[in-house]
PDB file of C-alpha atoms and ligand atoms in Angstrom:
ATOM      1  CA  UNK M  36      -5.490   1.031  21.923  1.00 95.00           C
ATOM      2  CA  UNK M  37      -4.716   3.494  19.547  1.00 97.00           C
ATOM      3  CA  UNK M  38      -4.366   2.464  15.624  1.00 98.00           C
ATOM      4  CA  UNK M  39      -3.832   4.266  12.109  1.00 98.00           C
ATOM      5  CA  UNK M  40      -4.424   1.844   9.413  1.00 98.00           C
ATOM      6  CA  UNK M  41      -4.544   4.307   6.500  1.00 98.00           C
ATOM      7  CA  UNK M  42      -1.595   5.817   5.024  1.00 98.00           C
ATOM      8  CA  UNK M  43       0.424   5.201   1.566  1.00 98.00           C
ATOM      9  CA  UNK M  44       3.789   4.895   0.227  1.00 98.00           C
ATOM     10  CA  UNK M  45       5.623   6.353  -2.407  1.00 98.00           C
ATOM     11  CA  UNK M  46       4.686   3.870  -4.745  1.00 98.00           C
ATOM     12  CA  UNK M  47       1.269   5.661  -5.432  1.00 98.00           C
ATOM     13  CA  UNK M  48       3.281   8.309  -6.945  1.00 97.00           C
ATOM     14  CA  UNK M  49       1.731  11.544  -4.725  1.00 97.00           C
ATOM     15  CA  UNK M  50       3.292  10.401  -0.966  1.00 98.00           C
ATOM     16  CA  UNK M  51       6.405  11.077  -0.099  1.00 98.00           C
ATOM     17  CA  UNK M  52       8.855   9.456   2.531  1.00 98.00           C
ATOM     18  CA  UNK M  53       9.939   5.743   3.144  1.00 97.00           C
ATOM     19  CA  UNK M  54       7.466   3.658   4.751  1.00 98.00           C
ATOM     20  CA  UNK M  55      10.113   3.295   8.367  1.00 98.00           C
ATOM     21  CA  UNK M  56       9.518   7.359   8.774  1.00 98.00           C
ATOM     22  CA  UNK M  57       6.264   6.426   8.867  1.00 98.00           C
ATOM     23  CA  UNK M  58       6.665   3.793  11.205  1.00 98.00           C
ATOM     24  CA  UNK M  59       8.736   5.956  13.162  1.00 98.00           C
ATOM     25  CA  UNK M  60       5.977   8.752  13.672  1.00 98.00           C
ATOM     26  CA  UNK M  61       3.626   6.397  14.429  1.00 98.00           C
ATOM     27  CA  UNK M  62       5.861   5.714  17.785  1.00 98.00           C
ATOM     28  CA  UNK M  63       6.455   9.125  18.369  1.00 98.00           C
ATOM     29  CA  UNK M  64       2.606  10.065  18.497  1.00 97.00           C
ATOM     30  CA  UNK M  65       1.840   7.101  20.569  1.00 97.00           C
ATOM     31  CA  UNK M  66       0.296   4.613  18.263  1.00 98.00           C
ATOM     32  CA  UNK M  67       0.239   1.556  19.212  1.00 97.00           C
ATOM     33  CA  UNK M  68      -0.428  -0.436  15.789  1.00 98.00           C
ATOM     34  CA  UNK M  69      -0.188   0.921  12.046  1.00 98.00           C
ATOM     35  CA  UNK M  70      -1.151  -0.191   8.800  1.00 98.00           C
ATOM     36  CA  UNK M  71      -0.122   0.670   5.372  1.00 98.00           C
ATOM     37  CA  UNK M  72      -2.585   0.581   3.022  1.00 98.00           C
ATOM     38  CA  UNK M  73      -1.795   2.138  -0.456  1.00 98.00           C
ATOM     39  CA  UNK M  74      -3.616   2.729  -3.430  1.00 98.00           C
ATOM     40  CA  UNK M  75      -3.950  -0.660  -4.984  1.00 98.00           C
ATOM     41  CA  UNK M  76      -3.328  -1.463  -8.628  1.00 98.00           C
ATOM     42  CA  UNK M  77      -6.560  -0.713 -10.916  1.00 98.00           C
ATOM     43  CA  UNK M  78      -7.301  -1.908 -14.348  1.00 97.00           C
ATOM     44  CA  UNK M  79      -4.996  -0.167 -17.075  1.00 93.00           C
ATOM     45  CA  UNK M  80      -7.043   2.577 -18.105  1.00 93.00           C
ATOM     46  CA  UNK M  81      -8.373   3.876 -14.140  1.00 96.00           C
ATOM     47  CA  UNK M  82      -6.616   6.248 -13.260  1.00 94.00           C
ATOM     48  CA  UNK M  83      -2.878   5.130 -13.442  1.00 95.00           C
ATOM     49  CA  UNK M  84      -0.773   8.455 -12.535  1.00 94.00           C
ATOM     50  CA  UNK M  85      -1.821   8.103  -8.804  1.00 95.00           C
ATOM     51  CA  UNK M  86      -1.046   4.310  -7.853  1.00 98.00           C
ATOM     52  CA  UNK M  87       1.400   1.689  -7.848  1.00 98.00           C
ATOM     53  CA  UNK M  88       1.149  -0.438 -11.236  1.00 97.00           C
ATOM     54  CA  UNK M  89       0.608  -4.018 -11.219  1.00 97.00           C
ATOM     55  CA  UNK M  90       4.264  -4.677 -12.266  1.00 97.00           C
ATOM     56  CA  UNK M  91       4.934  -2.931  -8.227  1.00 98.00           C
ATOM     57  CA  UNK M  92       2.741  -4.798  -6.764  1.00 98.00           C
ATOM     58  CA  UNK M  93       4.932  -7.565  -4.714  1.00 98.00           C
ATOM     59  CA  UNK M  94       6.906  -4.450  -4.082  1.00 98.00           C
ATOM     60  CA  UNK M  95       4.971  -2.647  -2.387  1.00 98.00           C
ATOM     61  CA  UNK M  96       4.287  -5.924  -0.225  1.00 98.00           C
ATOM     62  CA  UNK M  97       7.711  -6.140   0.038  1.00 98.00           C
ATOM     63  CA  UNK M  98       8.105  -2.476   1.284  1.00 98.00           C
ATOM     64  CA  UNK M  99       5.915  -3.379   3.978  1.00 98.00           C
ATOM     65  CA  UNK M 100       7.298  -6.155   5.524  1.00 98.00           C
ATOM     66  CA  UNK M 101      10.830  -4.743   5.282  1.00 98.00           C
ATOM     67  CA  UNK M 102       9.539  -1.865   7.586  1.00 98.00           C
ATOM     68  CA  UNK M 103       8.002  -4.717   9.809  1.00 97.00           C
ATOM     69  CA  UNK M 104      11.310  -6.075  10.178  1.00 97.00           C
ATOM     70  CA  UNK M 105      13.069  -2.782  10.519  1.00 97.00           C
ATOM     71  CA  UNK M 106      10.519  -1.804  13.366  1.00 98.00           C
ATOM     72  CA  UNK M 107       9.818  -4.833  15.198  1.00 97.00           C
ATOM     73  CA  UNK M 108       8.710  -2.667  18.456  1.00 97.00           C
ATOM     74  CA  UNK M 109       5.521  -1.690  16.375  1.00 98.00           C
ATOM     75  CA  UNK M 110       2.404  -3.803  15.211  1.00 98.00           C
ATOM     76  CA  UNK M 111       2.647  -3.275  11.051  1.00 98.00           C
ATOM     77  CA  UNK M 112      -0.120  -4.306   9.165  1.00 98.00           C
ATOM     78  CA  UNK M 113      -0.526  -5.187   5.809  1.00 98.00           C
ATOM     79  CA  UNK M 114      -3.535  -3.227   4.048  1.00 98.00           C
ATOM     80  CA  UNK M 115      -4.665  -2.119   0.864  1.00 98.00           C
ATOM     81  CA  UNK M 116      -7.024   0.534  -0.146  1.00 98.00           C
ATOM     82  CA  UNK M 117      -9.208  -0.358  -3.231  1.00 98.00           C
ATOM     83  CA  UNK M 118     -11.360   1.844  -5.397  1.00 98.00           C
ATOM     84  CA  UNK M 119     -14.840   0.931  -5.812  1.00 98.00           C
ATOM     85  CA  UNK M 120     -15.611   1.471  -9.470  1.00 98.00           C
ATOM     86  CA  UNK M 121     -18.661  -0.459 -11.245  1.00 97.00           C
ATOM     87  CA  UNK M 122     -17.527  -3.262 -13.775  1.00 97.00           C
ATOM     88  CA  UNK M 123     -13.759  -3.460 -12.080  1.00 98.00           C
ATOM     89  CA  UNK M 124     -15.274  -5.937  -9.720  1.00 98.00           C
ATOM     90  CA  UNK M 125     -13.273  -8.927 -10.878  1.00 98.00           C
ATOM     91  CA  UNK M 126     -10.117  -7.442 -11.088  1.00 98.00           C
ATOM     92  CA  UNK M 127     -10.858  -6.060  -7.535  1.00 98.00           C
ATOM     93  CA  UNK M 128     -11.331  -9.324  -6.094  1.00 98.00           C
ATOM     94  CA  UNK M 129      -8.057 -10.825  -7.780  1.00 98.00           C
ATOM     95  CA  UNK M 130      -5.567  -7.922  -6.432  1.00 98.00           C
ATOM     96  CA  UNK M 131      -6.970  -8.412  -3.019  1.00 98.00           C
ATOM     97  CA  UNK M 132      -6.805 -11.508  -2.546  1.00 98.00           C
ATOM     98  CA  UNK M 133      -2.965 -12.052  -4.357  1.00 98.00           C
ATOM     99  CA  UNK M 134      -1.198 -11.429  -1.166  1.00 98.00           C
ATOM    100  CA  UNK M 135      -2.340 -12.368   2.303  1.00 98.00           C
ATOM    101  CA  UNK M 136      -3.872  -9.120   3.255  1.00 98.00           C
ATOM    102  CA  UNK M 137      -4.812  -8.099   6.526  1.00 99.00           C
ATOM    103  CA  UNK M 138      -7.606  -5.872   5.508  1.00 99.00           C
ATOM    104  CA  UNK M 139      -9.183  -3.955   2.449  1.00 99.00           C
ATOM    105  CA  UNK M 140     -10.338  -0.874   2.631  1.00 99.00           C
ATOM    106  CA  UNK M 141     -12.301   0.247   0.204  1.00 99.00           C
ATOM    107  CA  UNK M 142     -13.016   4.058  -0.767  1.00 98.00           C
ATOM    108  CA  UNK M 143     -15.103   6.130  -3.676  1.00 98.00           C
ATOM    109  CA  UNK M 144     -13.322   8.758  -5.370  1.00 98.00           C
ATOM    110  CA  UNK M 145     -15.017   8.962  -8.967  1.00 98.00           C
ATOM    111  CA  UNK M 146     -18.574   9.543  -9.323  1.00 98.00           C
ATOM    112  CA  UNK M 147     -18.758   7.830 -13.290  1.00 96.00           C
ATOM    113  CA  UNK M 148     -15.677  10.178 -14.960  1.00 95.00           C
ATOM    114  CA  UNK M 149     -15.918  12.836 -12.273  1.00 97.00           C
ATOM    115  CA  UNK M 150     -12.843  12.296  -9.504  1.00 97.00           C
ATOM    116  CA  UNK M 151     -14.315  14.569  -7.337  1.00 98.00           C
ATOM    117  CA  UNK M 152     -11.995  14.512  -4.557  1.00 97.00           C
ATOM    118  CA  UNK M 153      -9.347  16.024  -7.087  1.00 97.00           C
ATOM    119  CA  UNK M 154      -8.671  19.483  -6.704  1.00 97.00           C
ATOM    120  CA  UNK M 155      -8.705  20.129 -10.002  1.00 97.00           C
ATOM    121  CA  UNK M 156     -12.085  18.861 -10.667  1.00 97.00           C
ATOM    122  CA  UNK M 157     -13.719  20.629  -7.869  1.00 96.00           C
ATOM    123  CA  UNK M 158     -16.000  23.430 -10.455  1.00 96.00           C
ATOM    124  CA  UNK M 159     -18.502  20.499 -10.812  1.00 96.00           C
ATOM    125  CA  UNK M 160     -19.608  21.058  -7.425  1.00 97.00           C
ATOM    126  CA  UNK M 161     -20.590  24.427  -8.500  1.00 95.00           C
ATOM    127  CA  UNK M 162     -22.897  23.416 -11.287  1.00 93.00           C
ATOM    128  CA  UNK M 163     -24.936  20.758 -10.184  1.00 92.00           C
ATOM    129  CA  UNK M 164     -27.261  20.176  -7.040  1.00 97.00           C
ATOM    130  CA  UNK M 165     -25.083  19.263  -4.129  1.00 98.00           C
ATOM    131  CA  UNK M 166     -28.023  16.912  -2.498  1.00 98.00           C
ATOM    132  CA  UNK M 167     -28.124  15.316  -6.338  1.00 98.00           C
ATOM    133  CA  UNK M 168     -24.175  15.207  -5.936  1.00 98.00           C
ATOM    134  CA  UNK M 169     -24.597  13.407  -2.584  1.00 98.00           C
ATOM    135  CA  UNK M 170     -27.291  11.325  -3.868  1.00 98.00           C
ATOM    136  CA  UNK M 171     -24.780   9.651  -6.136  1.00 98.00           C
ATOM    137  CA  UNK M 172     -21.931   9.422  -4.047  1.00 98.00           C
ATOM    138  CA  UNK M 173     -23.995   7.477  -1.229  1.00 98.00           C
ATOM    139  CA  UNK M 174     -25.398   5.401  -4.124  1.00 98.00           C
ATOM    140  CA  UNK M 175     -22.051   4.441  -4.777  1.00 98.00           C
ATOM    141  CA  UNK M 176     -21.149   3.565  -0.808  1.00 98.00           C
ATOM    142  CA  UNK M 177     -24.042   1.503  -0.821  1.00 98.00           C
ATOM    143  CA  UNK M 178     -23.370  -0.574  -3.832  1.00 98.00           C
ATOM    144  CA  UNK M 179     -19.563  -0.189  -2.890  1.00 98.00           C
ATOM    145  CA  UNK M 180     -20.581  -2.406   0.320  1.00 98.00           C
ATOM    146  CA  UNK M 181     -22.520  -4.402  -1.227  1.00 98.00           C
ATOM    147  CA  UNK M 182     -19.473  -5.880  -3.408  1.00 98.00           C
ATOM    148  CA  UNK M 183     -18.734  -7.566  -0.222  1.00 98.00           C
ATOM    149  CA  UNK M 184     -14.929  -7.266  -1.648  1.00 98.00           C
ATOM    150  CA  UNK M 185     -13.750  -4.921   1.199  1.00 98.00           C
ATOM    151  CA  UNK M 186     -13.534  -4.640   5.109  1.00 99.00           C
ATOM    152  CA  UNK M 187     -13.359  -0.970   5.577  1.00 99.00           C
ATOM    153  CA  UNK M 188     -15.193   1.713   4.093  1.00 99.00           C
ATOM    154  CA  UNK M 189     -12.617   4.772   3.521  1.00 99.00           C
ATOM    155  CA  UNK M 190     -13.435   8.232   4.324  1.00 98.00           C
ATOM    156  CA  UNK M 191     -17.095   7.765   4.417  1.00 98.00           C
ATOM    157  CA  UNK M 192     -18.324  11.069   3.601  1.00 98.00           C
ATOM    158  CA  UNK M 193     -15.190  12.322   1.309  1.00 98.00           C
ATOM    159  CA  UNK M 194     -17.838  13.757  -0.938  1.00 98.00           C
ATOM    160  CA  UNK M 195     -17.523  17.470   1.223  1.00 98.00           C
ATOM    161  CA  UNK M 196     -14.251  17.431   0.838  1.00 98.00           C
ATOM    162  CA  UNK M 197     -13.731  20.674  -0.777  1.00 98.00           C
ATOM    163  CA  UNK M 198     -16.874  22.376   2.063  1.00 98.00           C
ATOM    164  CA  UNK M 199     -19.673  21.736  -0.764  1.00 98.00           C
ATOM    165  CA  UNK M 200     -22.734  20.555   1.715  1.00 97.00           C
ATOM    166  CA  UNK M 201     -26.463  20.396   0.537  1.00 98.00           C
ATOM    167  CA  UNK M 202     -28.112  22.869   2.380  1.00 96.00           C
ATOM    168  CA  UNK M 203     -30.755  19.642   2.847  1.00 96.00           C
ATOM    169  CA  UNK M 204     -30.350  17.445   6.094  1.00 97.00           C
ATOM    170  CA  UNK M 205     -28.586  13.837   4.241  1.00 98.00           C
ATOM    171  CA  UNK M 206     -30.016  11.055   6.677  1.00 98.00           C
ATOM    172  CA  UNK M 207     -31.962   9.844   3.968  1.00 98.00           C
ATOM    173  CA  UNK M 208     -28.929   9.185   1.772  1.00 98.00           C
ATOM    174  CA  UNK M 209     -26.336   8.081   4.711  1.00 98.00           C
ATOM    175  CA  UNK M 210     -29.133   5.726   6.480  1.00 98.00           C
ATOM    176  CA  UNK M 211     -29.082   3.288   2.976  1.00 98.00           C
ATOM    177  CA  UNK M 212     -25.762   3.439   2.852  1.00 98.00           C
ATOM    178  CA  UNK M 213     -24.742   2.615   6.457  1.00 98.00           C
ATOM    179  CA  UNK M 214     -27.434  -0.316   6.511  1.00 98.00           C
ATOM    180  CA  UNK M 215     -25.222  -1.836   3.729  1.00 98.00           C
ATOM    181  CA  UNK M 216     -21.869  -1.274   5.447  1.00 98.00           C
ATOM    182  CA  UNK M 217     -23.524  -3.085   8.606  1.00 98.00           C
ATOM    183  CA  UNK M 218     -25.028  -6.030   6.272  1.00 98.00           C
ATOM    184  CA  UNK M 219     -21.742  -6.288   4.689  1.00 98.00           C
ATOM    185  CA  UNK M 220     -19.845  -6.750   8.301  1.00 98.00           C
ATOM    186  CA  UNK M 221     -17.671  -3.739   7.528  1.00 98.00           C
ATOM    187  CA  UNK M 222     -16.056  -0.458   9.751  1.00 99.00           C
ATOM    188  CA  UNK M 223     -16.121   3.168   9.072  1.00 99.00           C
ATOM    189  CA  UNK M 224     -12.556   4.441   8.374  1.00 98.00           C
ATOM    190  CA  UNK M 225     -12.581   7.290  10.710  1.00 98.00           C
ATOM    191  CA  UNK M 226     -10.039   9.631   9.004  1.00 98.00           C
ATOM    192  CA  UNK M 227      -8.520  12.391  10.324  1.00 98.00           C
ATOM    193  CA  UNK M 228      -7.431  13.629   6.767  1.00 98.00           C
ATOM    194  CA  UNK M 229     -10.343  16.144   6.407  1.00 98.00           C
ATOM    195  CA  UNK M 230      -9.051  18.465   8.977  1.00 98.00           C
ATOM    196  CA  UNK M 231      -6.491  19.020   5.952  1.00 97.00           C
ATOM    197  CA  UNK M 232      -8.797  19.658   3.610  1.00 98.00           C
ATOM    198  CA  UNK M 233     -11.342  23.118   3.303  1.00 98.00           C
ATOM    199  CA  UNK M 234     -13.973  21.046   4.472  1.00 98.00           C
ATOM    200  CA  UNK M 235     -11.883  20.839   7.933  1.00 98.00           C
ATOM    201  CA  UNK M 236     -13.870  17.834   9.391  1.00 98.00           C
ATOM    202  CA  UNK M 237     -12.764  14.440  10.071  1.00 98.00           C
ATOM    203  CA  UNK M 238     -14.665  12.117   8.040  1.00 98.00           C
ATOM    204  CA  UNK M 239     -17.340  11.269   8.514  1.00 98.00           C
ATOM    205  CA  UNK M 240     -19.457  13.725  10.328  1.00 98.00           C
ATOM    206  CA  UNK M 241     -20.485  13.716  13.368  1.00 98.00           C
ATOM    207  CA  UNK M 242     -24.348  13.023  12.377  1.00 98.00           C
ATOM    208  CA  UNK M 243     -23.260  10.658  10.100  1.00 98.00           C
ATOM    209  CA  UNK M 244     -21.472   8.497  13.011  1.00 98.00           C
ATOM    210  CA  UNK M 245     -24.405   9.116  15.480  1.00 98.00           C
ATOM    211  CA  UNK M 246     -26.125   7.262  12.873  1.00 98.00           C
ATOM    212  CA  UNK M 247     -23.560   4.947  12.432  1.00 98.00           C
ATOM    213  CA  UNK M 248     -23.252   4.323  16.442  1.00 98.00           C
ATOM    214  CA  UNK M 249     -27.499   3.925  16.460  1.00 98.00           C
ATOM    215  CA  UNK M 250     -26.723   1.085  13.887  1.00 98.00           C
ATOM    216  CA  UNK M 251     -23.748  -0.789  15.788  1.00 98.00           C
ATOM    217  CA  UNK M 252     -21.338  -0.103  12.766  1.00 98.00           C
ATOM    218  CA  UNK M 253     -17.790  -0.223  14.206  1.00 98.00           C
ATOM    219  CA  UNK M 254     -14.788   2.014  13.153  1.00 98.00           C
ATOM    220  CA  UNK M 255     -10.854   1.406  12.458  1.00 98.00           C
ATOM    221  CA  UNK M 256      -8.511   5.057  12.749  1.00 98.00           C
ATOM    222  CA  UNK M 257      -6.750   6.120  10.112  1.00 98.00           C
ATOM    223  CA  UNK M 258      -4.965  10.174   9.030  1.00 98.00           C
ATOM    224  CA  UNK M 259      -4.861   8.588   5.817  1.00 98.00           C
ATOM    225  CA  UNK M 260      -0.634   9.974   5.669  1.00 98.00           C
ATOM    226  CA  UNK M 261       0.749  11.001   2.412  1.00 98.00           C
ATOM    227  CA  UNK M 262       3.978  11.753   4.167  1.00 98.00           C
ATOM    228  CA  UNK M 263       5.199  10.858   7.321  1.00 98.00           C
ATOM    229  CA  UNK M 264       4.085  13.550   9.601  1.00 98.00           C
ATOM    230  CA  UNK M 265       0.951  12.869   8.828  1.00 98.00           C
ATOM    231  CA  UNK M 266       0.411   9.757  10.550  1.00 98.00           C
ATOM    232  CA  UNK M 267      -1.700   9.765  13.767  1.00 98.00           C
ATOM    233  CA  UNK M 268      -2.268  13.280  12.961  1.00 98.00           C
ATOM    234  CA  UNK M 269      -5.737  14.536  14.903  1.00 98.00           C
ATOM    235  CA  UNK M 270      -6.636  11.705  16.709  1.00 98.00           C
ATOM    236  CA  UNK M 271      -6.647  13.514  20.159  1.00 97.00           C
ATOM    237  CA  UNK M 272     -10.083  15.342  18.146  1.00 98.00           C
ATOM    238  CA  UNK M 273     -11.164  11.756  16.479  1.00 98.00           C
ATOM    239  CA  UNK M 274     -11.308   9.966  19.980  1.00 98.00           C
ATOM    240  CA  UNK M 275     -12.660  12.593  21.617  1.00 98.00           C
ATOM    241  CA  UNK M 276     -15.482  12.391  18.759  1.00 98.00           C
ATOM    242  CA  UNK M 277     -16.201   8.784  19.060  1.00 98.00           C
ATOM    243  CA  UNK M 278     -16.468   9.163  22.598  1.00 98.00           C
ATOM    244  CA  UNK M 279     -18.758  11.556  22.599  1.00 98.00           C
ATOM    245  CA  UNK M 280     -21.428   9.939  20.313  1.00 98.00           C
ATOM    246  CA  UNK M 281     -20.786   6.940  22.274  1.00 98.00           C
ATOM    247  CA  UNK M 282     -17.910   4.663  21.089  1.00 98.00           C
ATOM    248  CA  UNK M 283     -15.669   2.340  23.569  1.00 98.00           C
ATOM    249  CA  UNK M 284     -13.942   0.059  21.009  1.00 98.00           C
ATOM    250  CA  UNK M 285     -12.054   0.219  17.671  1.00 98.00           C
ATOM    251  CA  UNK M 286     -11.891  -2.256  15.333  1.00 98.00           C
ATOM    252  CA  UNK M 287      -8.643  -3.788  14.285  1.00 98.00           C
ATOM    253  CA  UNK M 288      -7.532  -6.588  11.718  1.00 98.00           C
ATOM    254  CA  UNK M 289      -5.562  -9.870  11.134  1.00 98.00           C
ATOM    255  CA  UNK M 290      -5.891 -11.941   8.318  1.00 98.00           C
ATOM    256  CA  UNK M 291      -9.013  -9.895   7.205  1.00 98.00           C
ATOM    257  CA  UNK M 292     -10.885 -10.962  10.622  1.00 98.00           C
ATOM    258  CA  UNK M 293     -11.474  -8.282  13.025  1.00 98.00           C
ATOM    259  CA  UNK M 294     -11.619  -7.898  16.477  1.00 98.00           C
ATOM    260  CA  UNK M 295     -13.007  -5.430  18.702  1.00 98.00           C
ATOM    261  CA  UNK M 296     -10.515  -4.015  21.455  1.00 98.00           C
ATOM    262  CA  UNK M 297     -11.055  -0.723  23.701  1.00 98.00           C
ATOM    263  CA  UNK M 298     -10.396   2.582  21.809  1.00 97.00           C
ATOM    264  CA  UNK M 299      -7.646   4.874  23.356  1.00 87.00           C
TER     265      UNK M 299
HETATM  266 ZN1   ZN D 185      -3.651   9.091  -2.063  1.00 57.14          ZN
HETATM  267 FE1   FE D 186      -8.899   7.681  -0.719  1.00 57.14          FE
HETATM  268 FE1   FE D 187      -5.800   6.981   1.290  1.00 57.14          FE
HETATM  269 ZN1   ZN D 188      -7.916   7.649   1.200  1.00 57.14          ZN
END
């Protein structure tokens, strides 16, 4: 079975396209079930040009289960992709669980005030020590995890997306880090969207899922589309990388219980 269970709508304000074109790609490429799973609403003050507001929040719901109806041939899940950001904990929780999602997943993109996977913050990788860098954003996957508020960690190792890597083997960081993800019950969102990016890797690395294999933690799909054509996009190179470190099964999701069915 082949699944993408991370792309957005335009209610984050930085996708493009109506949610049925992306439903629509998803048939042409093959894939057998999709989820959307948007940036969710965040406290006032985090972040607000690049997600839906609270006010849009039944509407994006909405927007999803219109497409369901308008593509009934296709499996169409209803996701959500949280940030993990210490002290928005509570209002986490309460946005996940207003709406019967089908799973959470749950990403890292500021490390304190730094969004690092924002273009136009990407100098700080030039002053500081990438392994200190790395240290941090693992620190933050671990804790992220141990919230126990998502299903799905996103893009595990988004930290290289720009091609900053310590020059420093990371097991040490990862290993804490994927420990917590297996405690916690949760997949790796494998996601294609690095082969976009400069770091042109899918996350997360290879190492990283040998690691993550050696462990038993599973893994959802996911091209993480900002616009239609994105969707399902490299997954001929992500399933030839999970096979190759040894993975028969993807996970997917109903009703935030997963199931493990063969991958392909
Ligand atoms: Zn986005
Ligand atoms: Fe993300
Ligand atoms: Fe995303
Ligand atoms: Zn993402």
């Amino acid at each position: 079975m082949l699944i993408d269970y991370h792309m957005h709508t335009p209610l984050c304000r930085h996708a493009e396209g109506e949610p049925e074109a992306y439903a629509r790609r998803a048939i042409e490429r093959g894939i057998h079930e999709i989820g959307f799973s948007d940036h969710a609403p965040m406290p006032p003050h985090y972040d607000p040009d690049w997600r839906m507001t609270i006010e849009q929040f039944p509407e994006y719901v909405e927007s999803v289960l219109r497409v369901r109806a308008e593509v009934p041939q296709l499996s169409i899940k209803l996701g959500l992709e949280a940030d993990y950001f210490p002290g928005t904990e509570d209002f986490v929780y309460n946005v996940t669980n207003e709406f019967d999602f089908d799973y959470i997943i749950g990403s890292v993109h500021y490390i304190d005030d730094w969004g690092f996977d924002n273009a136009e913050n990407k100098a700080r990788f030039e002053k500081a020590d990438l392994y200190e860098i790395y240290a941090q954003y693992f620190d933050r996957v671990r804790r992220l995890a141990e919230t126990k508020l998502f299903d799905i960690l996103g893009h595990p190792d988004l930290v290289k997306k720009f091609g900053h890597r310590p020059s420093r083997p990371i097991d040490d960081l990862v290993i804490p880090a994927l420990e917590a993800v297996r405690r916690a019950g949760m997949a790796l969102d494998l996601n294609t969207s690095g082969l976009r990016y400069p770091c042109r890797e899918i996350y997360p690395s290879r190492r990283f899922l040998e690691l993550a294999r050696e462990l038993d933690v599973p893994v959802t799909l996911g091209a993480d589309a900002h616009r239609p054509e994105h969707v399902g996009e490299g997954f001929p190179e992500a399933v030839a990388l999970l096979r190759s470190v040894g993975y028969s099964t993807i996970r997917r999701y109903s009703a935030r219980k997963a199931e493990s069915v063969p991958l392909g």
